[in-house]
Amino acid sequence: MPQLFVNANIHTFDPANPHATAILTDGETITAVGDAEELRANTSGVETVDLGAATVIPGFVDAHLHALAHAESLAELNISKTTSLPEAVEAIRAFAAILPEGQWVTGGRWDYSKWGLRHQPDRSLLDVALPDRPVALWSIDFHTLWCNGAALRAAGIDRNTPDPRGGKIVRDAHGEPTGILREDAATLVERVIPHLPEETLGELMRHAQKQWLQEGLTGLHDIDGEFSKRAWNQLRASGDLNMRVVKYLRLDEYDWAKDTRWTTGSGDDWYRHGGLKLFSDGALGSRSSYMSSPYPAEGELYETGSEAEQNFGMQITTEQVLVEQMRDAYAHGIVPIVHAIGDQANHHVLNAFEQTQADRQAAEARLGYPLRARIEHAQFVQPQDVARFAQLDVIASMQPRHCISDLHLLNALRPDPNLAAYAWTALLDAGAHVAFGSDGPVEPTTPFAAIYAAMTRADIAGDPTTTFQAQNRMDAYQAIRCHAAGPAFASGMETRAGALKAGMNADFIAINHDPLSVTEFGDDDALFEHATAIRDTVVNTTVVGGRIKFRR
């Protein structure tokens, strides 16, 4: 039966019809948007749904979310709020005490810069607190793993273990592993951590999905691997898949994908194939993002025994290897998306995309539709490279919360001020496409906090004095578009999602605050008053595929 959603202030994000009071749906699709009485008069047998005078906007889509990692994090140790190393170790000990005997302690989200330390922690205090139980805890950026001796022994890591390609086992002056594993070295421990039962994974994902729908997400781009795919399949098989998923591959799944002829764009509106996630560098917080200038000497340095050398970060994959990986992916109908945070990493990735333009065009000709290349994060970009995103048709997949969470790191590390940093506005002005996401669980997945971050570029508490490069602030309309239409374009779904008009998927949210009620601000105080109201917006109703999936 057709449904008529009424009693609403609707921002359609359709320039041809920007405002309306009602949405008419038939099944999963919008059939008309306009005046409630006119739509009712021209439709018979319609079911009316009253939205309670709420404001309505298109549903948000998270363009970069580690879905299963986020779901698991809801049940794992979280020490992100600790303010000292002893406090963190005590929290780890207390958490371990409630686990079954012998179970690994996992989770983490630690940030040593908030502990007043100049260097990342070593295993010593963990070994005292938990000498026999394995402990493996991720840093806040998920690029460094902090382990105790039991975890290192379980993985067979000792002084003779070589650094894997794209990773580093940090060692002390005597050559012994300190317990810090950077980038791909962390996989040595990851692969021996016992997996949760598959039924547990499905239940965790079901719980996380409820949270995302409550936050206003109607879809997400999942960057996690094989076990995440299994969890989504469980939800779909049981009829509990309530949001739209674009699933990306990791390298360890790539051979399977080629063997099964997995291609970008296949699937349907509920579960769609994305692309292949590649890595160029590490992360800012772990001092492993690949930069053109070195990190300050007082920051984290690579240990080299008796001396320390300048640290430019870590080039996990060279430009030439990226070119080879991209060409192979295109040959199999799979679009590459590449993690790049440092400016030098972004430069090399753009070079690699430029060198593989012909391969991409040939793949598009075979498939019959565009392949949307992406750089994930794009936090630091050399000024001459900003325009190349548009010239090479490469999407900047960005996470506004990173900017404001990194304020303390930006103050400490002092990156080159000439770089375009978290420059979503500069990229849009250059003609590039920008897609917003969260990088959850690295950051909270709440989209309205991301809109606040894009608008203010200041700490989440709302202090204007913390603003970082105000020239790259974005207005609320553009920020919402980047979090709705941006991800739709990135997945080739721009004709089905990102706006509210006839023929689009009936995916929208009803909220308690109008984010577009103010568009002109006389000063920072007025801007922050409006932005904090957006940050605190409450979702009343979430509709996906024409059906209410959440209602407060």
Coordinates of C-alpha atoms in Angstrom, one line a residue:
M1 CA 0.0 0.0 0.0
P2 CA 1.3 3.5 -0.8
Q3 CA 2.3 5.6 2.2
L4 CA 2.0 9.3 2.6
F5 CA 4.4 10.8 5.2
V6 CA 2.9 14.2 6.3
N7 CA 3.2 17.0 8.9
A8 CA 6.9 17.7 8.1
N9 CA 9.3 20.4 7.1
I10 CA 11.1 18.6 4.3
H11 CA 14.5 19.7 2.9
T12 CA 14.7 17.5 -0.2
F13 CA 18.2 18.5 -1.4
D14 CA 16.7 18.5 -4.9
P15 CA 17.5 21.9 -6.4
A16 CA 14.4 21.6 -8.6
N17 CA 12.1 21.3 -5.6
P18 CA 14.0 22.2 -2.4
H19 CA 11.1 22.3 0.1
A20 CA 8.0 20.2 0.6
T21 CA 5.5 19.1 3.3
A22 CA 4.9 15.4 2.3
I23 CA 6.5 12.4 0.8
L24 CA 4.6 9.7 -1.1
T25 CA 6.1 6.3 -1.3
D26 CA 5.2 3.0 -3.0
G27 CA 7.1 0.1 -1.7
E28 CA 10.8 1.1 -1.3
T29 CA 10.7 4.0 -3.7
I30 CA 9.6 7.7 -3.5
T31 CA 6.9 8.4 -6.1
A32 CA 6.2 12.1 -5.3
V33 CA 7.4 14.9 -3.0
G34 CA 5.2 18.0 -2.5
D35 CA 2.2 19.4 -0.8
A36 CA 0.3 16.9 1.4
E37 CA -3.2 17.8 0.3
E38 CA -2.3 17.7 -3.4
L39 CA -0.6 14.3 -3.0
R40 CA -3.5 12.9 -1.0
A41 CA -6.0 14.2 -3.6
N42 CA -4.2 12.4 -6.4
T43 CA -3.7 9.1 -4.6
S44 CA -6.2 6.5 -3.5
G45 CA -5.8 3.8 -0.8
V46 CA -2.9 5.6 0.8
E47 CA -1.7 5.0 4.4
T48 CA -0.9 8.2 6.2
V49 CA 2.1 8.5 8.5
D50 CA 2.3 11.6 10.7
L51 CA 5.9 12.8 11.4
G52 CA 4.9 15.2 14.2
A53 CA 6.0 18.5 12.6
A54 CA 9.6 17.3 12.4
T55 CA 12.2 18.4 10.0
V56 CA 13.0 15.8 7.3
I57 CA 16.3 15.4 5.4
P58 CA 17.8 12.5 3.3
G59 CA 19.2 9.7 5.4
F60 CA 22.9 9.8 6.2
V61 CA 25.3 7.3 4.7
D62 CA 28.7 6.7 6.4
A63 CA 31.2 6.5 3.6
H64 CA 33.9 4.9 5.7
L65 CA 33.0 2.7 8.7
H66 CA 34.7 -0.5 10.0
A67 CA 31.3 -2.1 10.8
L68 CA 32.3 -5.2 12.6
A69 CA 35.2 -3.5 14.5
H70 CA 32.7 -0.9 15.7
A71 CA 30.2 -3.6 16.7
E72 CA 32.9 -5.5 18.6
S73 CA 34.1 -2.3 20.2
L74 CA 30.8 -2.0 22.0
A75 CA 31.7 -5.1 24.0
E76 CA 35.5 -4.6 24.3
L77 CA 37.8 -2.7 26.6
N78 CA 37.8 1.0 26.0
I79 CA 40.5 3.1 27.7
S80 CA 40.2 6.2 25.5
K81 CA 39.1 8.3 28.5
T82 CA 42.1 7.4 30.7
T83 CA 44.5 10.3 31.5
S84 CA 47.6 8.4 32.7
L85 CA 49.4 5.2 32.0
P86 CA 48.9 3.8 35.5
E87 CA 45.1 4.5 35.2
A88 CA 45.0 2.7 31.9
V89 CA 46.9 -0.3 33.3
E90 CA 44.5 -0.5 36.2
A91 CA 41.5 -0.3 33.9
I92 CA 43.0 -3.2 31.8
R93 CA 43.6 -5.3 35.0
A94 CA 40.0 -4.7 36.1
F95 CA 38.5 -5.6 32.7
A96 CA 40.6 -8.8 32.6
A97 CA 39.2 -9.8 36.0
I98 CA 35.7 -10.2 34.6
L99 CA 36.7 -12.3 31.6
P100 CA 36.8 -16.1 31.5
E101 CA 40.2 -17.5 32.5
G102 CA 42.8 -17.3 29.7
Q103 CA 40.6 -15.1 27.3
W104 CA 42.6 -12.4 25.5
V105 CA 42.2 -8.8 26.5
T106 CA 41.4 -6.9 23.4
G107 CA 40.0 -3.4 22.5
G108 CA 42.0 -0.4 23.6
R109 CA 41.7 2.9 21.8
W110 CA 44.5 4.4 23.9
D111 CA 46.2 7.7 23.2
Y112 CA 49.5 8.1 24.8
S113 CA 49.7 11.8 24.1
K114 CA 46.8 12.2 26.6
W115 CA 48.9 10.4 29.2
G116 CA 51.6 13.0 29.2
L117 CA 54.1 10.6 27.5
R118 CA 56.5 11.5 24.8
H119 CA 56.8 7.9 23.6
Q120 CA 54.4 5.1 23.1
P121 CA 54.2 2.7 26.1
D122 CA 56.1 -0.6 26.3
R123 CA 55.1 -4.0 27.6
S124 CA 56.6 -3.7 31.1
L125 CA 53.6 -2.6 33.1
L126 CA 51.3 -5.0 31.2
D127 CA 53.7 -7.8 32.0
V128 CA 53.5 -7.0 35.7
A129 CA 49.7 -6.6 35.7
L130 CA 48.9 -9.6 33.5
P131 CA 52.0 -11.8 33.1
D132 CA 50.1 -14.9 31.7
R133 CA 47.0 -13.6 30.0
P134 CA 47.6 -12.2 26.4
V135 CA 46.8 -8.5 26.0
A136 CA 46.6 -6.8 22.6
L137 CA 45.2 -3.3 22.6
W138 CA 44.8 -0.9 19.6
S139 CA 45.8 2.7 19.7
I140 CA 43.0 5.3 19.1
D141 CA 43.8 5.3 15.3
F142 CA 44.0 1.5 15.0
H143 CA 47.5 1.7 13.5
T144 CA 49.5 0.6 16.5
L145 CA 49.0 -2.5 18.7
W146 CA 50.3 -2.5 22.3
C147 CA 51.0 -6.1 23.5
N148 CA 52.3 -7.8 26.6
G149 CA 54.8 -10.6 26.6
A150 CA 52.1 -13.3 26.6
A151 CA 50.6 -11.9 23.4
L152 CA 54.1 -11.7 21.7
R153 CA 54.9 -15.3 22.7
A154 CA 51.5 -16.5 21.4
A155 CA 52.4 -14.9 18.0
G156 CA 56.0 -16.2 18.1
I157 CA 57.5 -12.8 18.1
D158 CA 61.0 -12.4 19.6
R159 CA 64.3 -10.6 19.0
N160 CA 64.9 -12.7 15.8
T161 CA 61.5 -11.9 14.2
P162 CA 62.1 -9.7 11.1
D163 CA 59.9 -6.7 10.5
P164 CA 57.2 -7.6 7.9
R165 CA 56.8 -5.5 4.8
G166 CA 54.8 -2.4 5.6
G167 CA 55.2 -2.8 9.4
K168 CA 57.6 -2.3 12.3
I169 CA 58.3 -4.3 15.5
V170 CA 59.6 -1.6 17.8
R171 CA 62.7 -2.8 19.8
D172 CA 64.6 -1.6 22.8
A173 CA 68.3 -0.8 22.8
H174 CA 69.1 -4.5 23.3
G175 CA 67.0 -5.6 20.3
E176 CA 64.1 -7.0 22.3
P177 CA 60.5 -6.3 21.2
T178 CA 59.0 -3.5 23.4
G179 CA 55.4 -4.7 22.8
I180 CA 54.6 -2.0 20.2
L181 CA 53.7 -3.2 16.7
R182 CA 53.2 -0.7 14.0
E183 CA 51.0 -1.1 10.9
D184 CA 51.4 -4.5 9.2
A185 CA 53.5 -5.8 12.1
A186 CA 50.2 -5.9 14.1
T187 CA 48.9 -8.6 11.8
L188 CA 51.4 -11.1 13.4
V189 CA 49.4 -10.9 16.6
E190 CA 46.0 -10.3 15.0
R191 CA 46.0 -13.6 13.2
V192 CA 46.4 -15.6 16.5
I193 CA 43.7 -13.9 18.4
P194 CA 40.8 -16.3 18.7
H195 CA 37.7 -15.2 16.7
L196 CA 34.3 -14.8 18.3
P197 CA 31.7 -17.4 17.3
E198 CA 29.9 -16.4 14.1
E199 CA 26.5 -16.2 15.9
T200 CA 28.0 -13.7 18.3
L201 CA 29.3 -11.6 15.4
G202 CA 25.8 -11.5 14.0
E203 CA 24.3 -10.4 17.3
L204 CA 26.9 -7.7 17.7
M205 CA 26.2 -6.4 14.3
R206 CA 22.5 -6.4 14.9
H207 CA 23.0 -4.4 18.1
A208 CA 25.3 -1.9 16.3
Q209 CA 22.7 -1.5 13.4
K210 CA 20.1 -0.4 16.0
Q211 CA 22.5 2.3 17.2
W212 CA 23.3 3.5 13.6
L213 CA 19.6 3.7 12.7
Q214 CA 19.0 5.7 15.9
E215 CA 21.8 8.1 14.9
G216 CA 20.2 8.7 11.5
L217 CA 22.3 6.4 9.3
T218 CA 20.3 4.7 6.6
G219 CA 23.4 3.1 5.0
L220 CA 27.1 2.6 5.3
H221 CA 30.2 1.7 3.4
D222 CA 31.8 -1.2 5.3
I223 CA 35.6 -1.3 5.1
D224 CA 36.0 -4.4 7.3
G225 CA 36.8 -7.9 6.0
E226 CA 35.5 -11.4 5.8
F227 CA 33.9 -11.8 9.2
S228 CA 32.0 -8.5 8.7
K229 CA 30.6 -9.9 5.5
R230 CA 29.5 -13.0 7.3
A231 CA 27.7 -11.0 10.0
W232 CA 25.8 -9.0 7.3
N233 CA 24.9 -12.2 5.6
Q234 CA 23.4 -13.5 8.8
L235 CA 21.3 -10.4 9.2
R236 CA 20.0 -10.6 5.6
A237 CA 19.2 -14.3 5.9
S238 CA 17.2 -13.7 9.0
G239 CA 15.3 -10.7 7.5
D240 CA 17.1 -8.3 9.9
L241 CA 19.1 -6.2 7.5
N242 CA 17.6 -2.8 8.0
M243 CA 20.1 -0.5 6.4
R244 CA 21.9 -0.4 3.1
V245 CA 25.5 -1.8 2.9
V246 CA 28.2 -1.2 0.4
K247 CA 30.9 -3.8 1.2
Y248 CA 34.6 -3.3 0.4
L249 CA 37.3 -5.9 0.2
R250 CA 40.6 -6.2 2.0
L251 CA 43.7 -7.6 0.4
D252 CA 43.5 -10.9 2.2
E253 CA 40.1 -11.5 0.4
Y254 CA 41.3 -10.3 -3.0
D255 CA 42.2 -13.7 -4.5
W256 CA 38.8 -15.1 -3.4
A257 CA 37.1 -12.1 -5.0
K258 CA 38.9 -12.7 -8.3
D259 CA 38.1 -16.4 -8.3
T260 CA 34.4 -15.7 -7.7
R261 CA 34.3 -12.9 -10.2
W262 CA 33.3 -10.4 -7.5
T263 CA 33.0 -7.0 -9.3
T264 CA 32.4 -3.4 -8.1
G265 CA 28.8 -2.4 -8.5
S266 CA 27.2 -5.9 -8.4
G267 CA 24.6 -6.7 -5.9
D268 CA 21.5 -4.7 -5.2
D269 CA 20.2 -1.6 -3.3
W270 CA 20.6 -3.4 0.1
Y271 CA 24.0 -5.1 -0.3
R272 CA 26.3 -3.9 -3.0
H273 CA 29.9 -4.5 -3.9
G274 CA 32.3 -1.6 -3.4
G275 CA 36.0 -1.9 -4.2
L276 CA 39.4 -3.0 -2.9
K277 CA 40.9 -1.2 0.1
L278 CA 44.7 -0.6 -0.3
F279 CA 47.1 1.2 2.0
S280 CA 49.7 3.8 1.2
D281 CA 50.7 4.9 4.7
G282 CA 49.8 4.9 8.4
A283 CA 48.2 7.4 10.7
L284 CA 49.0 10.7 12.3
G285 CA 48.5 9.6 15.9
S286 CA 51.0 6.7 15.4
R287 CA 53.5 9.1 13.6
S288 CA 53.3 6.7 10.6
S289 CA 51.4 8.9 8.1
Y290 CA 53.8 9.5 5.3
M291 CA 54.8 13.2 5.2
S292 CA 57.1 15.3 3.0
S293 CA 58.7 16.9 6.1
P294 CA 59.7 15.0 9.3
Y295 CA 57.9 14.9 12.5
P296 CA 59.4 17.1 15.2
A297 CA 62.2 15.6 17.2
E298 CA 60.2 15.7 20.4
G299 CA 57.5 13.6 18.8
E300 CA 57.5 9.9 18.3
L301 CA 60.7 8.6 16.6
Y302 CA 61.6 5.3 15.2
E303 CA 64.0 3.6 17.5
T304 CA 67.2 2.4 15.9
G305 CA 69.2 1.2 18.9
S306 CA 71.6 3.8 20.1
E307 CA 70.4 6.6 17.8
A308 CA 67.1 8.0 16.6
E309 CA 66.6 9.0 13.0
Q310 CA 64.3 11.5 11.4
N311 CA 60.8 10.2 11.0
F312 CA 58.8 11.0 7.9
G313 CA 56.2 8.4 8.7
M314 CA 55.8 5.0 6.9
Q315 CA 55.3 4.3 3.2
I316 CA 53.5 1.1 3.5
T317 CA 53.1 0.6 -0.2
T318 CA 55.3 2.2 -2.8
E319 CA 53.9 4.1 -5.8
Q320 CA 55.0 1.5 -8.2
V321 CA 53.4 -1.3 -6.2
L322 CA 50.2 0.7 -5.9
V323 CA 50.2 1.0 -9.7
E324 CA 50.5 -2.7 -10.1
Q325 CA 47.8 -3.4 -7.6
M326 CA 45.5 -0.9 -9.2
R327 CA 46.0 -2.3 -12.7
D328 CA 45.2 -5.8 -11.5
A329 CA 42.1 -4.6 -9.7
Y330 CA 40.8 -2.8 -12.7
A331 CA 41.5 -5.8 -14.9
H332 CA 39.1 -7.7 -12.7
G333 CA 36.4 -5.0 -12.6
I334 CA 37.2 -3.8 -9.1
V335 CA 37.8 -0.2 -8.2
P336 CA 40.7 0.5 -5.8
I337 CA 40.2 2.8 -2.9
V338 CA 43.4 3.8 -1.1
H339 CA 44.1 4.9 2.5
A340 CA 46.4 8.0 2.5
I341 CA 46.7 10.5 5.3
G342 CA 50.1 12.1 4.9
D343 CA 50.7 14.6 2.1
Q344 CA 53.5 12.5 0.5
A345 CA 51.2 9.5 0.6
N346 CA 48.4 11.4 -1.1
H347 CA 50.9 12.6 -3.7
H348 CA 52.0 9.1 -4.6
V349 CA 48.4 7.8 -4.6
L350 CA 47.3 10.5 -7.0
N351 CA 50.3 9.7 -9.2
A352 CA 49.3 6.0 -9.2
F353 CA 45.7 6.9 -10.2
E354 CA 47.1 9.1 -13.0
Q355 CA 49.2 6.3 -14.3
T356 CA 46.2 3.9 -14.3
Q357 CA 43.6 6.1 -16.0
A358 CA 43.6 4.0 -19.1
D359 CA 43.1 0.8 -17.1
R360 CA 40.1 2.4 -15.3
Q361 CA 38.6 3.6 -18.5
A362 CA 38.9 0.1 -20.1
A363 CA 37.3 -1.5 -17.0
E364 CA 34.4 1.0 -17.2
A365 CA 33.9 0.3 -20.8
R366 CA 33.6 -3.5 -20.1
L367 CA 31.3 -3.0 -17.2
G368 CA 29.1 -0.3 -18.7
Y369 CA 29.2 2.0 -15.7
P370 CA 31.7 4.3 -13.9
L371 CA 34.2 3.1 -11.3
R372 CA 34.5 5.7 -8.5
A373 CA 38.2 5.8 -7.4
R374 CA 38.7 7.2 -3.9
I375 CA 41.4 8.3 -1.5
E376 CA 40.4 7.5 2.1
H377 CA 41.1 10.2 4.6
A378 CA 43.1 12.7 2.5
Q379 CA 44.0 14.6 5.6
F380 CA 47.1 16.4 4.3
V381 CA 47.5 17.3 0.7
Q382 CA 50.2 19.3 -1.1
P383 CA 48.7 22.6 -2.5
Q384 CA 49.4 21.6 -6.1
D385 CA 47.6 18.3 -5.5
V386 CA 44.2 19.7 -4.5
A387 CA 43.1 20.3 -8.0
R388 CA 44.3 16.9 -9.1
F389 CA 41.5 15.2 -7.2
A390 CA 39.0 16.8 -9.6
Q391 CA 41.3 16.4 -12.7
L392 CA 41.7 12.7 -12.0
D393 CA 38.1 12.2 -10.9
V394 CA 39.2 10.9 -7.5
I395 CA 36.8 11.2 -4.6
A396 CA 38.1 12.5 -1.3
S397 CA 36.5 10.2 1.3
M398 CA 36.9 12.3 4.5
Q399 CA 36.0 12.1 8.2
P400 CA 35.3 15.6 9.8
R401 CA 35.6 14.3 13.3
H402 CA 39.3 13.4 12.6
C403 CA 40.1 17.1 12.3
I404 CA 38.7 18.1 15.7
S405 CA 40.0 14.9 17.5
D406 CA 43.4 15.6 16.1
L407 CA 43.6 19.2 17.4
H408 CA 46.1 18.2 20.2
L409 CA 48.2 16.3 17.7
L410 CA 48.3 19.3 15.3
N411 CA 49.5 21.5 18.1
A412 CA 52.2 19.0 19.1
L413 CA 53.4 17.8 15.6
R414 CA 53.1 21.2 13.8
P415 CA 52.7 19.9 10.3
D416 CA 53.7 22.2 7.4
P417 CA 51.2 25.1 7.5
N418 CA 51.3 25.3 3.7
L419 CA 49.7 21.9 3.4
A420 CA 45.9 21.7 2.7
A421 CA 44.8 20.0 6.0
Y422 CA 41.4 18.4 6.4
A423 CA 40.6 20.7 3.4
W424 CA 37.1 19.6 2.4
T425 CA 36.1 23.1 1.4
A426 CA 39.2 23.6 -0.8
L427 CA 38.6 20.2 -2.4
L428 CA 35.0 21.1 -3.2
D429 CA 36.0 24.5 -4.5
A430 CA 38.4 22.8 -6.8
G431 CA 35.6 20.6 -8.2
A432 CA 36.3 17.4 -6.4
H433 CA 33.7 15.1 -5.0
V434 CA 33.8 14.7 -1.2
A435 CA 32.1 11.9 0.8
F436 CA 31.9 12.1 4.5
G437 CA 32.1 9.2 7.0
S438 CA 33.2 8.5 10.5
D439 CA 36.0 5.9 10.4
G440 CA 34.2 4.3 13.3
P441 CA 35.2 2.9 15.8
V442 CA 38.1 5.3 15.5
E443 CA 35.6 8.1 15.8
P444 CA 31.9 8.1 17.0
T445 CA 29.5 7.4 14.2
T446 CA 27.0 10.1 15.0
P447 CA 26.6 12.1 11.8
F448 CA 25.4 15.3 13.4
A449 CA 28.6 15.6 15.3
A450 CA 30.4 15.2 12.0
I451 CA 28.3 18.1 10.5
Y452 CA 29.3 20.2 13.6
A453 CA 33.0 19.4 13.0
A454 CA 32.8 20.3 9.3
M455 CA 31.1 23.6 10.2
T456 CA 33.3 24.7 13.1
R457 CA 36.6 22.8 12.9
A458 CA 36.7 23.3 16.6
D459 CA 36.6 20.9 19.6
I460 CA 33.5 19.0 20.2
A461 CA 32.7 21.0 23.4
G462 CA 32.1 24.1 21.3
D463 CA 35.0 26.3 22.1
P464 CA 35.6 28.8 19.2
T465 CA 39.2 29.5 20.3
T466 CA 40.2 25.9 19.3
T467 CA 39.2 26.5 15.6
F468 CA 41.7 25.0 13.1
Q469 CA 42.0 26.8 9.8
A470 CA 38.6 28.5 9.8
Q471 CA 38.9 29.1 6.0
N472 CA 38.0 25.5 5.4
R473 CA 34.7 25.6 7.4
M474 CA 31.7 24.3 5.5
D475 CA 28.0 25.4 5.7
A476 CA 25.4 22.9 7.0
Y477 CA 23.8 22.3 3.6
Q478 CA 27.1 21.3 2.0
A479 CA 28.1 19.2 5.0
I480 CA 24.8 17.2 4.9
R481 CA 25.2 16.7 1.1
C482 CA 28.7 15.3 1.7
H483 CA 27.2 12.9 4.2
A484 CA 24.3 11.8 2.1
A485 CA 24.8 12.5 -1.7
G486 CA 28.6 12.2 -1.4
P487 CA 28.5 8.5 -0.4
A488 CA 25.8 7.8 -2.9
F489 CA 28.0 9.1 -5.7
A490 CA 31.0 7.2 -4.4
S491 CA 29.1 3.9 -4.7
G492 CA 27.5 4.8 -8.1
M493 CA 24.1 5.2 -6.5
E494 CA 23.5 8.9 -7.2
T495 CA 20.3 8.2 -9.1
R496 CA 18.9 6.3 -6.2
A497 CA 20.1 8.0 -3.1
G498 CA 21.2 11.4 -1.6
A499 CA 18.1 13.4 -2.3
L500 CA 14.3 13.2 -1.8
K501 CA 12.5 13.1 -5.2
A502 CA 10.5 10.7 -7.3
G503 CA 12.4 7.6 -8.3
M504 CA 14.8 7.7 -5.3
N505 CA 15.0 5.2 -2.5
A506 CA 12.6 6.1 0.3
D507 CA 15.4 6.7 2.8
F508 CA 15.0 9.7 5.1
I509 CA 15.1 10.8 8.7
A510 CA 12.8 13.0 10.8
I511 CA 14.7 15.2 13.4
N512 CA 13.9 17.6 16.2
H513 CA 15.9 20.5 14.9
D514 CA 16.1 22.2 11.5
P515 CA 19.8 22.3 10.5
L516 CA 19.1 24.8 7.7
S517 CA 17.0 27.3 9.8
V518 CA 20.0 29.7 9.9
T519 CA 22.3 30.3 6.9
E520 CA 23.9 33.6 7.7
F521 CA 26.0 34.3 10.8
G522 CA 27.2 37.6 12.0
D523 CA 30.0 36.2 14.1
D524 CA 31.5 33.1 15.6
D525 CA 29.1 33.1 18.5
A526 CA 26.1 32.8 16.2
L527 CA 27.8 30.1 14.1
F528 CA 28.7 28.0 17.2
E529 CA 25.2 28.4 18.7
H530 CA 23.7 27.0 15.6
A531 CA 26.4 24.3 15.1
T532 CA 26.1 23.0 18.6
A533 CA 22.3 22.7 18.2
I534 CA 23.0 20.6 15.1
R535 CA 25.5 18.6 17.1
D536 CA 22.8 17.8 19.6
T537 CA 20.1 17.0 17.1
V538 CA 17.8 14.0 18.0
V539 CA 16.5 11.6 15.4
N540 CA 12.8 10.9 15.9
T541 CA 12.2 8.6 13.0
T542 CA 14.4 6.7 10.5
V543 CA 12.8 5.4 7.3
V544 CA 14.7 3.0 5.1
G545 CA 13.1 1.6 1.9
G546 CA 9.8 3.2 2.8
R547 CA 9.5 1.4 6.2
I548 CA 10.1 2.9 9.6
K549 CA 13.2 1.2 11.0
F550 CA 13.5 3.3 14.1
R551 CA 11.1 5.5 16.0
R552 CA 11.7 7.3 19.3

